[in-house]
PDB file of C-alpha atoms in Angstrom:
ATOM      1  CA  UNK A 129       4.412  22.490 -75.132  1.00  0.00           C
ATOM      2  CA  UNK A 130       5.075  19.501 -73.341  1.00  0.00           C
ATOM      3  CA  UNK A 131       2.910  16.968 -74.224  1.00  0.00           C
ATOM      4  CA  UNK A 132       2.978  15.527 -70.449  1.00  0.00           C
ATOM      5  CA  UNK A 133       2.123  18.663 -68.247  1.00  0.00           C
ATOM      6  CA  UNK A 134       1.357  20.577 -71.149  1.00  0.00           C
ATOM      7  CA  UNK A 135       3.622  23.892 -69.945  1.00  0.00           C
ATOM      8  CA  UNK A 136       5.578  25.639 -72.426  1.00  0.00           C
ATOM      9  CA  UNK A 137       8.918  25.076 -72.755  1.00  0.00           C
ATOM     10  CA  UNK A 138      12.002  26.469 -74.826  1.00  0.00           C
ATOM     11  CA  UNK A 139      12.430  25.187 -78.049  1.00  0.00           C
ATOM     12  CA  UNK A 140      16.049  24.157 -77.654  1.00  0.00           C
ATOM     13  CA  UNK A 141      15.190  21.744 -74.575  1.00  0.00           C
ATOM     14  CA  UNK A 142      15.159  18.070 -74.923  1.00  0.00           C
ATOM     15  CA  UNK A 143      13.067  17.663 -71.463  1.00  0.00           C
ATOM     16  CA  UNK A 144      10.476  19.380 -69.745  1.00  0.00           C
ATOM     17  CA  UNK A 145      11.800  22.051 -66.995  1.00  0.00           C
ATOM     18  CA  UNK A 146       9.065  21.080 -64.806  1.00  0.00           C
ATOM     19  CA  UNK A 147       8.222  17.223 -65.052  1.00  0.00           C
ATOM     20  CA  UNK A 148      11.324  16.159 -67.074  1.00  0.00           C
ATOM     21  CA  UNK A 149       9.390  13.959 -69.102  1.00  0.00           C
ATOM     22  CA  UNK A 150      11.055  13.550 -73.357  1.00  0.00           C
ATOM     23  CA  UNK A 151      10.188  16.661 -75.307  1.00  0.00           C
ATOM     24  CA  UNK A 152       9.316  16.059 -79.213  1.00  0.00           C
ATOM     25  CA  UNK A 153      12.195  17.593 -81.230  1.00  0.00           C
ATOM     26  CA  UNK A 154      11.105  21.098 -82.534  1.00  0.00           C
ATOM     27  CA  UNK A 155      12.815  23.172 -84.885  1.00  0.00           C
ATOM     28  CA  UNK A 156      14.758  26.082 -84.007  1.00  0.00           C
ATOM     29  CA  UNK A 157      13.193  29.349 -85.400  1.00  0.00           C
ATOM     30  CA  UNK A 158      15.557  31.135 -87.831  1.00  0.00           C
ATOM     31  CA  UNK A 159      18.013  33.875 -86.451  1.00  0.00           C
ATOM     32  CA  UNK A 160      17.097  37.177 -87.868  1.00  0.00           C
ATOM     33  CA  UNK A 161      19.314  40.439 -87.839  1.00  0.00           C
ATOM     34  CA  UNK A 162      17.449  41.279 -84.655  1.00  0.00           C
ATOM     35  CA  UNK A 163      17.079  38.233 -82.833  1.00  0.00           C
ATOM     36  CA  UNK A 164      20.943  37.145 -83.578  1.00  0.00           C
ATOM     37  CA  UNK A 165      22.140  39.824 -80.986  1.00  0.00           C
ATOM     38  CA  UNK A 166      22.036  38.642 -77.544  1.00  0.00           C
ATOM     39  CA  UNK A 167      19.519  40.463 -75.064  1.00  0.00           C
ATOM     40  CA  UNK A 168      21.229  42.753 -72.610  1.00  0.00           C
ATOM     41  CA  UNK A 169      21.474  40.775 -69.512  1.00  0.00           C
ATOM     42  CA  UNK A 170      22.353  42.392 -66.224  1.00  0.00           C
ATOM     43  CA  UNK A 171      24.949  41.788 -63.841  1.00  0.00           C
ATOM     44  CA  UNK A 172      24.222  39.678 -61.277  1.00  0.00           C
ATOM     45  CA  UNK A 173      23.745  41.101 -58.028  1.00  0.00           C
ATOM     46  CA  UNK A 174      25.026  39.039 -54.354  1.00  0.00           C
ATOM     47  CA  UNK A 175      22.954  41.091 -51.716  1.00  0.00           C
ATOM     48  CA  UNK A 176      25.427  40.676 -48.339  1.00  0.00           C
ATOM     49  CA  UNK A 177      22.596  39.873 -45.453  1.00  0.00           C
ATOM     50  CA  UNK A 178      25.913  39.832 -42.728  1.00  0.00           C
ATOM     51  CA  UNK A 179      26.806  36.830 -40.881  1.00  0.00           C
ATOM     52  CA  UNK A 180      28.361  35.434 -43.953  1.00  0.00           C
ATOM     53  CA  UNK A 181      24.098  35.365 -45.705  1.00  0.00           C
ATOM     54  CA  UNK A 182      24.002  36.171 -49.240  1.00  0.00           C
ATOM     55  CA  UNK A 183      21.201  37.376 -51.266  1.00  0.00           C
ATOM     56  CA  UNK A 184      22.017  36.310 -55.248  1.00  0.00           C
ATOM     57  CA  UNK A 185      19.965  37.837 -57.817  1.00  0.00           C
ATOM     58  CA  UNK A 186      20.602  37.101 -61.250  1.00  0.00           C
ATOM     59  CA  UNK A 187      18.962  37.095 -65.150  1.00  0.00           C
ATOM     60  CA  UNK A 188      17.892  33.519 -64.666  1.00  0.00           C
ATOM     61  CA  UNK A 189      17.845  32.968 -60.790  1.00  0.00           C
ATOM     62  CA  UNK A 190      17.349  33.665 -57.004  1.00  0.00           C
ATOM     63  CA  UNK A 191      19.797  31.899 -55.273  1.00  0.00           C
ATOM     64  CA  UNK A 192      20.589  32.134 -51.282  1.00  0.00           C
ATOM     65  CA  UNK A 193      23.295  31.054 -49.152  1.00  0.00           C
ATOM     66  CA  UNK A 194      22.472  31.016 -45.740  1.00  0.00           C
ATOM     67  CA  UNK A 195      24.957  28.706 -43.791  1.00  0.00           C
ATOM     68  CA  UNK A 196      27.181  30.650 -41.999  1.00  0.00           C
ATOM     69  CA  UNK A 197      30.181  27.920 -42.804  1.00  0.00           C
ATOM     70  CA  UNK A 198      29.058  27.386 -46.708  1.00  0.00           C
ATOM     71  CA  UNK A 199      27.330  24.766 -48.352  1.00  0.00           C
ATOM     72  CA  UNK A 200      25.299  24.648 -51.498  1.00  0.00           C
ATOM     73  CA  UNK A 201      23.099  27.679 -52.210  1.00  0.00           C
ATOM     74  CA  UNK A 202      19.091  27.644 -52.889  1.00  0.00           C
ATOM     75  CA  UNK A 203      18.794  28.334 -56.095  1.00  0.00           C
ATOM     76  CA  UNK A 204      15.063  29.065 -57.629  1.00  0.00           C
ATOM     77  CA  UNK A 205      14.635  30.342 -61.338  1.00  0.00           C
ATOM     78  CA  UNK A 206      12.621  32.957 -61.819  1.00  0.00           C
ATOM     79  CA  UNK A 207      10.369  31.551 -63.778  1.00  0.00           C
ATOM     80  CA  UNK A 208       9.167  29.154 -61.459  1.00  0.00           C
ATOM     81  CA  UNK A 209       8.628  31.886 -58.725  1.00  0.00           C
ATOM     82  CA  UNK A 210       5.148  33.295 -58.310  1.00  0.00           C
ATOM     83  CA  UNK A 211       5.214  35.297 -55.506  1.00  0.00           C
ATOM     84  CA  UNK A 212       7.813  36.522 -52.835  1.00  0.00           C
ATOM     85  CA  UNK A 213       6.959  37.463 -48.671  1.00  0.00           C
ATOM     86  CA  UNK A 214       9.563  39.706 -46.798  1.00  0.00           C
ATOM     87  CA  UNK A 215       9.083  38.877 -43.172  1.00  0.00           C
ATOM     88  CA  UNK A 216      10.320  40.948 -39.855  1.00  0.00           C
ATOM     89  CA  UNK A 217       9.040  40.309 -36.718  1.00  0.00           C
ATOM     90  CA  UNK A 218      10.462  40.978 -33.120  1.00  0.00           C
ATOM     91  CA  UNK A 219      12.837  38.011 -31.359  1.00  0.00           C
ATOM     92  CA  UNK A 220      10.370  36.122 -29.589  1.00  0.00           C
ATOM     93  CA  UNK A 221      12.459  33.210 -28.514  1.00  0.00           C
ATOM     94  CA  UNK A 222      14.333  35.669 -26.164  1.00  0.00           C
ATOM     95  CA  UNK A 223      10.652  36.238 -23.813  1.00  0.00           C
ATOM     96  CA  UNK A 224      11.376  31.997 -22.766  1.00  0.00           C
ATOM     97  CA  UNK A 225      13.612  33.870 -20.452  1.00  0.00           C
ATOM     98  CA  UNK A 226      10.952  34.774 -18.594  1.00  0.00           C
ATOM     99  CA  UNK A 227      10.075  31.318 -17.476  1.00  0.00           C
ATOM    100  CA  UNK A 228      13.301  31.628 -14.919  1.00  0.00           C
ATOM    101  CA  UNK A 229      11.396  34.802 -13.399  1.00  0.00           C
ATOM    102  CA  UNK A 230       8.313  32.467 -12.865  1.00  0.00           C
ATOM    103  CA  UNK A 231      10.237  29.680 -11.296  1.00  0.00           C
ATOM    104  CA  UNK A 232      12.384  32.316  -9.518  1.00  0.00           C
ATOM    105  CA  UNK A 233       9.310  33.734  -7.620  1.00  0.00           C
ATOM    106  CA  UNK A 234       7.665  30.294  -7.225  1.00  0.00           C
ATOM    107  CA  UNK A 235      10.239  27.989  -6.915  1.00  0.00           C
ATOM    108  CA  UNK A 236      13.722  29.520  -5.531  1.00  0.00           C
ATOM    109  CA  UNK A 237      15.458  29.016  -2.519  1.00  0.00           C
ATOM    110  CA  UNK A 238      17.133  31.791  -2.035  1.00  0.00           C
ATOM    111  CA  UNK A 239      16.889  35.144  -2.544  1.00  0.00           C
ATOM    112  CA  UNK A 240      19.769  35.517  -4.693  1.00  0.00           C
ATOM    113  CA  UNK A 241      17.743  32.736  -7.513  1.00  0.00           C
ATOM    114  CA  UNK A 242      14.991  34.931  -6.999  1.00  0.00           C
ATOM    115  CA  UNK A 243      17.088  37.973  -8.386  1.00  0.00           C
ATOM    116  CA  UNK A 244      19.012  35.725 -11.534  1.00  0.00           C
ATOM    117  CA  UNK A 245      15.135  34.724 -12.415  1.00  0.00           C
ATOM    118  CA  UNK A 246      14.576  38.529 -12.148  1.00  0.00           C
ATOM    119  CA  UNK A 247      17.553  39.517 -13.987  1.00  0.00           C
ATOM    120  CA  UNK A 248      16.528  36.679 -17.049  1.00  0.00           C
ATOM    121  CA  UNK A 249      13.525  37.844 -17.438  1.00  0.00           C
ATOM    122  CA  UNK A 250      14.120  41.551 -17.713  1.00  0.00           C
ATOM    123  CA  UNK A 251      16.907  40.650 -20.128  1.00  0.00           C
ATOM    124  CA  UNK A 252      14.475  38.767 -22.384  1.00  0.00           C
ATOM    125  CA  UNK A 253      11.997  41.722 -22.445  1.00  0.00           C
ATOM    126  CA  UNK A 254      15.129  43.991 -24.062  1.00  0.00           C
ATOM    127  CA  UNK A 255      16.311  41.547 -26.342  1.00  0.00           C
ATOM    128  CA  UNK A 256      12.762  41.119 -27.781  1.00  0.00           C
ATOM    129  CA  UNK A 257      12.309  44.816 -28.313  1.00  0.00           C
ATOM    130  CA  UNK A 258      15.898  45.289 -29.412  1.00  0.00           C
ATOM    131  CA  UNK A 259      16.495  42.207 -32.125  1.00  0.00           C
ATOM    132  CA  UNK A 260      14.101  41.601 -35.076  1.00  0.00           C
ATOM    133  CA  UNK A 261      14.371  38.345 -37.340  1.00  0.00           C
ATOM    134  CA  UNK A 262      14.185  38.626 -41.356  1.00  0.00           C
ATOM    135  CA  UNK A 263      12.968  36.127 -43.501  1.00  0.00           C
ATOM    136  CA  UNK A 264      12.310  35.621 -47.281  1.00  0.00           C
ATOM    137  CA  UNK A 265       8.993  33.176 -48.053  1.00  0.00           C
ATOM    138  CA  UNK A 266       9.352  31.794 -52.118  1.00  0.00           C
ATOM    139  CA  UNK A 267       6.368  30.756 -53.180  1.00  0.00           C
ATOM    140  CA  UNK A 268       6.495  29.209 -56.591  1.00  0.00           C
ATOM    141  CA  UNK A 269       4.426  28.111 -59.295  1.00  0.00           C
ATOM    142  CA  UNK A 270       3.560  24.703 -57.862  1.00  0.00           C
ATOM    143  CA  UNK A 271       1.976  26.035 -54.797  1.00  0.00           C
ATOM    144  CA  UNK A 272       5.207  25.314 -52.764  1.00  0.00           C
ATOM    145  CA  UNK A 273       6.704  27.831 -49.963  1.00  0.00           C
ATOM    146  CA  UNK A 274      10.420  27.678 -49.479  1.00  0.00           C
ATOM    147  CA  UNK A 275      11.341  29.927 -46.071  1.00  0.00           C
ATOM    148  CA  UNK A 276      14.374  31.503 -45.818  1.00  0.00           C
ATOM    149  CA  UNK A 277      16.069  32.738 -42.694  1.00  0.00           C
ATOM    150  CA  UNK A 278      17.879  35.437 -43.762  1.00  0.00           C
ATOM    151  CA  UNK A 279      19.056  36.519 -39.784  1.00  0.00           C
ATOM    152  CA  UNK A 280      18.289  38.479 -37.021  1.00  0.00           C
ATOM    153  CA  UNK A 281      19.439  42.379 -36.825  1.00  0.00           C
ATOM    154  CA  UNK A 282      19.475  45.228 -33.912  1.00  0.00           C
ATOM    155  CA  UNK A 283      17.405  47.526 -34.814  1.00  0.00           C
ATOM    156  CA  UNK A 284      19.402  50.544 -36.491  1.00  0.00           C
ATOM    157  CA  UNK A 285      22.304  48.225 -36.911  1.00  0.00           C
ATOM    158  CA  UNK A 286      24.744  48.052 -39.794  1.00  0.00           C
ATOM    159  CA  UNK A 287      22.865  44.442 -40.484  1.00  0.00           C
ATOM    160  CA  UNK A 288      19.786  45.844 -40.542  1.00  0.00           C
ATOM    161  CA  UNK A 289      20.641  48.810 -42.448  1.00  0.00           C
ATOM    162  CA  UNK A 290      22.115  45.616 -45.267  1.00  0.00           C
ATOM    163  CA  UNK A 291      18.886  43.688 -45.165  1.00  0.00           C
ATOM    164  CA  UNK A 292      16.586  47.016 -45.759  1.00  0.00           C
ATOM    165  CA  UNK A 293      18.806  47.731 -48.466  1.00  0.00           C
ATOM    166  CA  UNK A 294      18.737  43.796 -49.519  1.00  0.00           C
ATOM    167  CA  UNK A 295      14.878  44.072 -49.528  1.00  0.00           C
ATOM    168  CA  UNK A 296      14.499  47.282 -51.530  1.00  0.00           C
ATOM    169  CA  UNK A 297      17.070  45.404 -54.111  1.00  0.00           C
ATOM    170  CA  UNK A 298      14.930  42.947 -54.370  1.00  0.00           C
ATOM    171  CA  UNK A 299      11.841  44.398 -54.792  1.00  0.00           C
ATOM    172  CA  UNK A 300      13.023  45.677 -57.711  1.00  0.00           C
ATOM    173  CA  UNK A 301      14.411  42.772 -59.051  1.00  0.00           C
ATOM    174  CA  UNK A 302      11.175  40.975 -58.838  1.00  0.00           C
ATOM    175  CA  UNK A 303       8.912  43.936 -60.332  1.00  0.00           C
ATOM    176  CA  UNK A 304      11.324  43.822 -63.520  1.00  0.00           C
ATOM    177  CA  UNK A 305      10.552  40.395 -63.675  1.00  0.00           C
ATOM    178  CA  UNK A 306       6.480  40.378 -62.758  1.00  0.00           C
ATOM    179  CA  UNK A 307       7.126  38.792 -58.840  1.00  0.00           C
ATOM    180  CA  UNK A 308       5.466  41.241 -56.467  1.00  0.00           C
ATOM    181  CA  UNK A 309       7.298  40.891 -52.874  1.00  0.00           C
ATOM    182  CA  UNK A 310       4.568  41.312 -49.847  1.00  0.00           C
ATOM    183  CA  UNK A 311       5.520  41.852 -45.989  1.00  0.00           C
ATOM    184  CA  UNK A 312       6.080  43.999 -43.635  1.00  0.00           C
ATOM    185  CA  UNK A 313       9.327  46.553 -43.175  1.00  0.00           C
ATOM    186  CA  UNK A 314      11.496  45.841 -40.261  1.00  0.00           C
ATOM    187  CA  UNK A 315       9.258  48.635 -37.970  1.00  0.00           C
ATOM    188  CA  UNK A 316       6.306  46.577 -38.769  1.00  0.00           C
ATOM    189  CA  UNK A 317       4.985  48.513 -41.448  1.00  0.00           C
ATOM    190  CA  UNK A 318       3.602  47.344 -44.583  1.00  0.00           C
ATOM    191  CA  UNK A 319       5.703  47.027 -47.646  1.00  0.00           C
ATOM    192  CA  UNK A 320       5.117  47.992 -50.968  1.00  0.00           C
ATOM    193  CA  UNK A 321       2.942  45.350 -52.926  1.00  0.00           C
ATOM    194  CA  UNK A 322       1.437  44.031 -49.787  1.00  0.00           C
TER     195      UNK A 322
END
């Protein structure tokens, strides 16, 4: 136990995982016949979300890369995660279009504004019903919520087909390891453990 925060901690560890603060030496316990064979440990798993988004689950880890060009990936252990939140909700942004139909009517010239503001608007309506942003919430142990934009998908789209299957991965993944995933599905629906 770390004398500091007073969380448990590995016996091998010199600091504490969660406020780094110098760990009194403990002694190893001794290796018996079962405990010198390593635990089975499963491959890792890199969930592809499209648009170059990946998903990684591993033994020790949840790790995302969401930057289309690279960069450094998230990574959370799992023991630091308390709870995960699978959101999908329609595009929104996509009804600001139909502030040009406003200032179309109100504000246009000509007729032929009049019609683009029509046009903008009408467009927004379909993109809103046809697109649907994902996101992953993290909630760990400390109380804090990491949000992760894991894209937006057409509905019935190859994408979206990759993050259902992502989600259902994952929801796995987390029940093995005592992290219930809430949310709602991509039609809205709730999700198991919600």
């Amino acid at each position: 136990m770390c004398s500091s925060c007073g969380r448990p901690q590995t016996a091998a560890r010199r600091r504490c995982a969660f406020c780094n603060a110098e760990l009194p030496e403990a002694p190893l316990p001794p290796l018996g016949p079962a405990a010198s064979a390593p635990a089975p440990r499963s491959a890792p798993l890199a969930l592809d979300l499209g648009n170059r988004r990946t998903l990684a689950v591993s033994d020790e880890q949840l790790s995302f890369q969401g930057r289309p060009g690279g960069g450094p990936a998230l990574d959370v252990p799992w023991t630091r995660v308390r709870r995960l939140e699978w959101h999908s909700r329609p595009y929104l942004e996509a009804l600001g279009l139909l502030a040009f139909t406003a200032l179309g009517f109100f504000w246009a010239p000509t007729q032929a504004v009049r019609l683009m503001g029509l046009v903008a608007g009408v467009l927004g309506v379909m993109l809103t019903g046809l697109y649907r942003h994902h996101g992953l919430t993290v909630e760990l142990e400390d109380g804090t919520r990491m949000r992760w934009p894991l894209g937006m998908a057409p509905r019935g789209s190859a994408r979206e087909a990759r993050l259902h299957a992502a989600r259902a991965t994952l929801t796995d993944a987390a029940r093995v390891r005592g992290v219930s995933l809430a949310g709602s599905d991509a039609e809205g629906r709730p999700g198991p453990g919600a």
